[in-house]
C-alpha cells in the first residue's frame, strides 16, 4: 500500500475514532449524572492523555536509560504544546476561511477562561520547576499540578447550572437505542481509545 494511502487511511481512522470517543464520553457523563464539562474534564482528559502517558511510563519506568528518559519527558511536555498549536491553528484557519457567520458556538466564557488560565499557570510552574536543580522544587510543582487538577475537577463538577439538559446524540455503536446500556458505552469508549 502506498504511503499516501496509509496516511489517508490513518487520518480517516483517527477522525472516526475521535467522533466515537467524544460520543462515548458524552454518554458516560449522561449515564453517571455528570455535566458535559465534568465528563470532558474527567473521562475525556484521561482517555485522550493515555497515549503520551503510556509513552512516558514506558520510557521513564520500564526502560529508564537516559535517552528513554528524554523521550518520556518530551512526550509529556510536547503533547500539550503540539495539541494547542494545532487546535489554535485550525481555529484560526477556520475563522479566516469561514469569515463572518451568523451561527455561533455558544460556550460559556467562565469555564473556558478558568480552564485556560489554570492550564497556563500550571504549565509555567511545571516547566520552571523542571529546570530547577533542587528535587524539592520539582516535588512541590508536582503537588501543585495535582492540586490544580483537583480544583479544576471540583470547578467543573459544580457547573450544573450552566449546562443544558438535552440528551447526547445516539451512541455510534447502537444508534437504534435511545438509552444504551453502560457496557455498550464502555465498549465504544475502549475501542475508540
mmCIF file of C-alpha atoms in Angstrom:
data_model
loop_
_atom_site.group_PDB
_atom_site.id
_atom_site.type_symbol
_atom_site.label_atom_id
_atom_site.label_comp_id
_atom_site.label_asym_id
_atom_site.label_seq_id
_atom_site.Cartn_x
_atom_site.Cartn_y
_atom_site.Cartn_z
ATOM 1 C CA UNK A 1 0.000 0.000 0.000
ATOM 2 C CA UNK A 2 1.464 3.421 -0.935
ATOM 3 C CA UNK A 3 2.445 5.675 1.954
ATOM 4 C CA UNK A 4 -0.022 8.400 0.913
ATOM 5 C CA UNK A 5 -2.894 5.919 1.093
ATOM 6 C CA UNK A 6 -1.691 4.716 4.507
ATOM 7 C CA UNK A 7 -1.641 8.300 5.788
ATOM 8 C CA UNK A 8 -5.106 8.960 4.365
ATOM 9 C CA UNK A 9 -6.477 5.771 5.964
ATOM 10 C CA UNK A 10 -4.845 6.762 9.260
ATOM 11 C CA UNK A 11 -6.449 10.213 9.178
ATOM 12 C CA UNK A 12 -9.878 8.737 8.396
ATOM 13 C CA UNK A 13 -9.497 6.213 11.236
ATOM 14 C CA UNK A 14 -8.405 8.995 13.593
ATOM 15 C CA UNK A 15 -11.460 11.111 12.754
ATOM 16 C CA UNK A 16 -13.848 8.163 13.174
ATOM 17 C CA UNK A 17 -12.245 7.129 16.481
ATOM 18 C CA UNK A 18 -12.315 10.724 17.754
ATOM 19 C CA UNK A 19 -16.012 11.005 16.941
ATOM 20 C CA UNK A 20 -16.759 7.679 18.667
ATOM 21 C CA UNK A 21 -14.640 8.705 21.676
ATOM 22 C CA UNK A 22 -16.381 12.078 22.106
ATOM 23 C CA UNK A 23 -19.776 10.408 21.687
ATOM 24 C CA UNK A 24 -18.935 7.768 24.318
ATOM 25 C CA UNK A 25 -17.630 10.423 26.736
ATOM 26 C CA UNK A 26 -20.931 12.307 26.418
ATOM 27 C CA UNK A 27 -22.827 9.097 27.190
ATOM 28 C CA UNK A 28 -20.617 8.276 30.188
ATOM 29 C CA UNK A 29 -21.448 11.715 31.553
ATOM 30 C CA UNK A 30 -25.169 11.244 30.901
ATOM 31 C CA UNK A 31 -25.302 7.760 32.446
ATOM 32 C CA UNK A 32 -23.395 8.745 35.585
ATOM 33 C CA UNK A 33 -25.066 12.126 36.095
ATOM 34 C CA UNK A 34 -22.027 14.243 35.201
ATOM 35 C CA UNK A 35 -22.256 17.551 33.412
ATOM 36 C CA UNK A 36 -20.737 17.614 29.943
ATOM 37 C CA UNK A 37 -17.918 19.777 31.300
ATOM 38 C CA UNK A 38 -17.182 17.305 34.073
ATOM 39 C CA UNK A 39 -17.341 14.339 31.684
ATOM 40 C CA UNK A 40 -14.852 16.064 29.407
ATOM 41 C CA UNK A 41 -12.629 17.122 32.298
ATOM 42 C CA UNK A 42 -12.536 13.628 33.830
ATOM 43 C CA UNK A 43 -13.288 10.917 31.273
ATOM 44 C CA UNK A 44 -12.192 12.818 28.180
ATOM 45 C CA UNK A 45 -8.974 14.054 29.725
ATOM 46 C CA UNK A 46 -7.942 10.626 30.967
ATOM 47 C CA UNK A 47 -8.778 8.876 27.706
ATOM 48 C CA UNK A 48 -7.165 11.429 25.435
ATOM 49 C CA UNK A 49 -3.970 11.593 27.502
ATOM 50 C CA UNK A 50 -3.400 7.823 27.580
ATOM 51 C CA UNK A 51 -1.050 7.667 24.550
ATOM 52 C CA UNK A 52 1.520 10.166 25.826
ATOM 53 C CA UNK A 53 1.107 8.821 29.364
ATOM 54 C CA UNK A 54 1.988 5.312 28.187
ATOM 55 C CA UNK A 55 4.988 6.602 26.200
ATOM 56 C CA UNK A 56 6.230 8.460 29.277
ATOM 57 C CA UNK A 57 5.574 5.487 31.596
ATOM 58 C CA UNK A 58 7.429 3.033 29.364
ATOM 59 C CA UNK A 59 10.308 5.451 28.784
ATOM 60 C CA UNK A 60 10.736 6.539 32.411
ATOM 61 C CA UNK A 61 9.795 3.450 34.417
ATOM 62 C CA UNK A 62 10.370 0.403 32.238
ATOM 63 C CA UNK A 63 13.332 1.426 30.059
ATOM 64 C CA UNK A 64 14.895 4.037 32.346
ATOM 65 C CA UNK A 65 18.052 4.779 30.304
ATOM 66 C CA UNK A 66 18.961 8.465 29.731
ATOM 67 C CA UNK A 67 17.792 8.520 26.099
ATOM 68 C CA UNK A 68 14.440 6.964 27.031
ATOM 69 C CA UNK A 69 14.002 9.443 29.875
ATOM 70 C CA UNK A 70 14.421 12.289 27.359
ATOM 71 C CA UNK A 71 11.771 10.718 25.127
ATOM 72 C CA UNK A 72 9.384 10.374 28.095
ATOM 73 C CA UNK A 73 9.857 13.975 29.171
ATOM 74 C CA UNK A 74 9.432 15.121 25.569
ATOM 75 C CA UNK A 75 6.142 13.231 25.304
ATOM 76 C CA UNK A 76 4.764 14.837 28.469
ATOM 77 C CA UNK A 77 5.938 18.370 27.678
ATOM 78 C CA UNK A 78 5.457 18.261 23.916
ATOM 79 C CA UNK A 79 1.920 16.861 23.741
ATOM 80 C CA UNK A 80 0.097 19.919 25.184
ATOM 81 C CA UNK A 81 2.187 22.299 23.092
ATOM 82 C CA UNK A 82 1.593 20.338 19.897
ATOM 83 C CA UNK A 83 -2.123 19.913 20.514
ATOM 84 C CA UNK A 84 -2.684 23.543 21.457
ATOM 85 C CA UNK A 85 -0.681 24.731 18.436
ATOM 86 C CA UNK A 86 -2.704 22.531 16.089
ATOM 87 C CA UNK A 87 -6.036 23.378 17.746
ATOM 88 C CA UNK A 88 -5.477 27.129 17.732
ATOM 89 C CA UNK A 89 -4.155 26.913 14.158
ATOM 90 C CA UNK A 90 -7.255 25.044 12.984
ATOM 91 C CA UNK A 91 -9.492 27.555 14.777
ATOM 92 C CA UNK A 92 -7.644 30.462 13.164
ATOM 93 C CA UNK A 93 -7.749 28.971 9.656
ATOM 94 C CA UNK A 94 -11.430 28.124 10.133
ATOM 95 C CA UNK A 95 -12.191 31.682 11.219
ATOM 96 C CA UNK A 96 -10.369 33.090 8.187
ATOM 97 C CA UNK A 97 -11.977 30.694 5.701
ATOM 98 C CA UNK A 98 -15.496 30.909 7.078
ATOM 99 C CA UNK A 99 -15.407 34.648 7.630
ATOM 100 C CA UNK A 100 -18.220 36.310 9.478
ATOM 101 C CA UNK A 101 -21.038 33.860 10.057
ATOM 102 C CA UNK A 102 -24.286 34.232 11.903
ATOM 103 C CA UNK A 103 -24.289 30.825 13.579
ATOM 104 C CA UNK A 104 -22.040 30.819 16.604
ATOM 105 C CA UNK A 105 -20.697 28.364 19.107
ATOM 106 C CA UNK A 106 -22.268 29.138 22.449
ATOM 107 C CA UNK A 107 -19.634 28.213 25.006
ATOM 108 C CA UNK A 108 -19.913 29.705 28.476
ATOM 109 C CA UNK A 109 -16.927 32.011 28.893
ATOM 110 C CA UNK A 110 -16.137 31.470 32.615
ATOM 111 C CA UNK A 111 -15.299 27.732 32.316
ATOM 112 C CA UNK A 112 -13.216 28.293 29.190
ATOM 113 C CA UNK A 113 -11.282 31.187 30.709
ATOM 114 C CA UNK A 114 -10.796 29.351 34.012
ATOM 115 C CA UNK A 115 -9.538 26.209 32.269
ATOM 116 C CA UNK A 116 -7.090 28.034 30.001
ATOM 117 C CA UNK A 117 -5.808 30.260 32.815
ATOM 118 C CA UNK A 118 -5.272 27.308 35.141
ATOM 119 C CA UNK A 119 -3.538 25.324 32.388
ATOM 120 C CA UNK A 120 -1.193 28.209 31.523
ATOM 121 C CA UNK A 121 -0.268 28.824 35.175
ATOM 122 C CA UNK A 122 0.272 25.137 35.886
ATOM 123 C CA UNK A 123 2.296 24.633 32.710
ATOM 124 C CA UNK A 124 4.596 27.568 33.540
ATOM 125 C CA UNK A 125 5.128 26.274 37.101
ATOM 126 C CA UNK A 126 5.881 22.716 35.937
ATOM 127 C CA UNK A 127 8.253 23.810 33.150
ATOM 128 C CA UNK A 128 10.015 26.205 35.509
ATOM 129 C CA UNK A 129 10.363 23.511 38.159
ATOM 130 C CA UNK A 130 11.743 21.030 35.639
ATOM 131 C CA UNK A 131 14.696 23.386 35.163
ATOM 132 C CA UNK A 132 15.328 23.728 38.911
ATOM 133 C CA UNK A 133 18.275 21.776 40.322
ATOM 134 C CA UNK A 134 16.549 21.021 43.643
ATOM 135 C CA UNK A 135 14.297 17.934 43.842
ATOM 136 C CA UNK A 136 12.076 19.672 46.411
ATOM 137 C CA UNK A 137 11.084 22.304 43.849
ATOM 138 C CA UNK A 138 10.077 19.594 41.357
ATOM 139 C CA UNK A 139 8.102 17.724 44.026
ATOM 140 C CA UNK A 140 6.371 20.961 45.038
ATOM 141 C CA UNK A 141 5.462 21.626 41.402
ATOM 142 C CA UNK A 142 4.048 18.099 41.081
ATOM 143 C CA UNK A 143 1.919 18.615 44.201
ATOM 144 C CA UNK A 144 0.789 21.987 42.822
ATOM 145 C CA UNK A 145 -0.167 20.393 39.472
ATOM 146 C CA UNK A 146 -2.202 17.666 41.190
ATOM 147 C CA UNK A 147 -3.930 20.225 43.439
ATOM 148 C CA UNK A 148 -4.676 22.414 40.403
ATOM 149 C CA UNK A 149 -6.267 19.478 38.578
ATOM 150 C CA UNK A 150 -8.373 18.599 41.631
ATOM 151 C CA UNK A 151 -9.530 22.230 41.814
ATOM 152 C CA UNK A 152 -10.302 22.119 38.075
ATOM 153 C CA UNK A 153 -12.395 18.969 38.536
ATOM 154 C CA UNK A 154 -14.242 20.446 41.525
ATOM 155 C CA UNK A 155 -14.997 23.573 39.493
ATOM 156 C CA UNK A 156 -16.435 21.531 36.612
ATOM 157 C CA UNK A 157 -18.478 19.311 38.905
ATOM 158 C CA UNK A 158 -20.276 22.419 40.238
ATOM 159 C CA UNK A 159 -21.159 23.823 36.797
ATOM 160 C CA UNK A 160 -24.504 22.037 36.524
ATOM 161 C CA UNK A 161 -26.412 25.337 36.256
ATOM 162 C CA UNK A 162 -24.661 26.301 33.007
ATOM 163 C CA UNK A 163 -25.417 23.019 31.192
ATOM 164 C CA UNK A 164 -28.385 22.114 29.036
ATOM 165 C CA UNK A 165 -30.429 19.012 29.830
ATOM 166 C CA UNK A 166 -30.569 17.678 26.274
ATOM 167 C CA UNK A 167 -29.552 14.065 25.743
ATOM 168 C CA UNK A 168 -26.338 13.324 23.876
ATOM 169 C CA UNK A 169 -26.548 12.152 20.260
ATOM 170 C CA UNK A 170 -27.283 8.447 19.853
ATOM 171 C CA UNK A 171 -24.433 6.074 20.626
ATOM 172 C CA UNK A 172 -22.461 5.321 17.451
ATOM 173 C CA UNK A 173 -22.360 1.561 18.167
ATOM 174 C CA UNK A 174 -26.129 1.354 18.719
ATOM 175 C CA UNK A 175 -27.966 4.249 17.061
ATOM 176 C CA UNK A 176 -31.265 2.363 17.369
ATOM 177 C CA UNK A 177 -31.125 2.548 21.200
ATOM 178 C CA UNK A 178 -32.388 5.728 22.862
ATOM 179 C CA UNK A 179 -30.746 4.696 26.165
ATOM 180 C CA UNK A 180 -27.764 2.374 25.604
ATOM 181 C CA UNK A 181 -26.547 0.070 28.398
ATOM 182 C CA UNK A 182 -23.424 1.034 30.327
ATOM 183 C CA UNK A 183 -21.429 -1.937 28.971
ATOM 184 C CA UNK A 184 -22.027 -0.807 25.376
ATOM 185 C CA UNK A 185 -20.954 2.766 26.155
ATOM 186 C CA UNK A 186 -17.812 1.433 27.873
ATOM 187 C CA UNK A 187 -17.117 -0.851 24.901
ATOM 188 C CA UNK A 188 -17.312 2.078 22.471
ATOM 189 C CA UNK A 189 -15.097 4.151 24.767
ATOM 190 C CA UNK A 190 -12.498 1.359 24.992
ATOM 191 C CA UNK A 191 -12.448 0.703 21.245
ATOM 192 C CA UNK A 192 -12.222 4.413 20.412
ATOM 193 C CA UNK A 193 -9.414 4.980 22.897
#
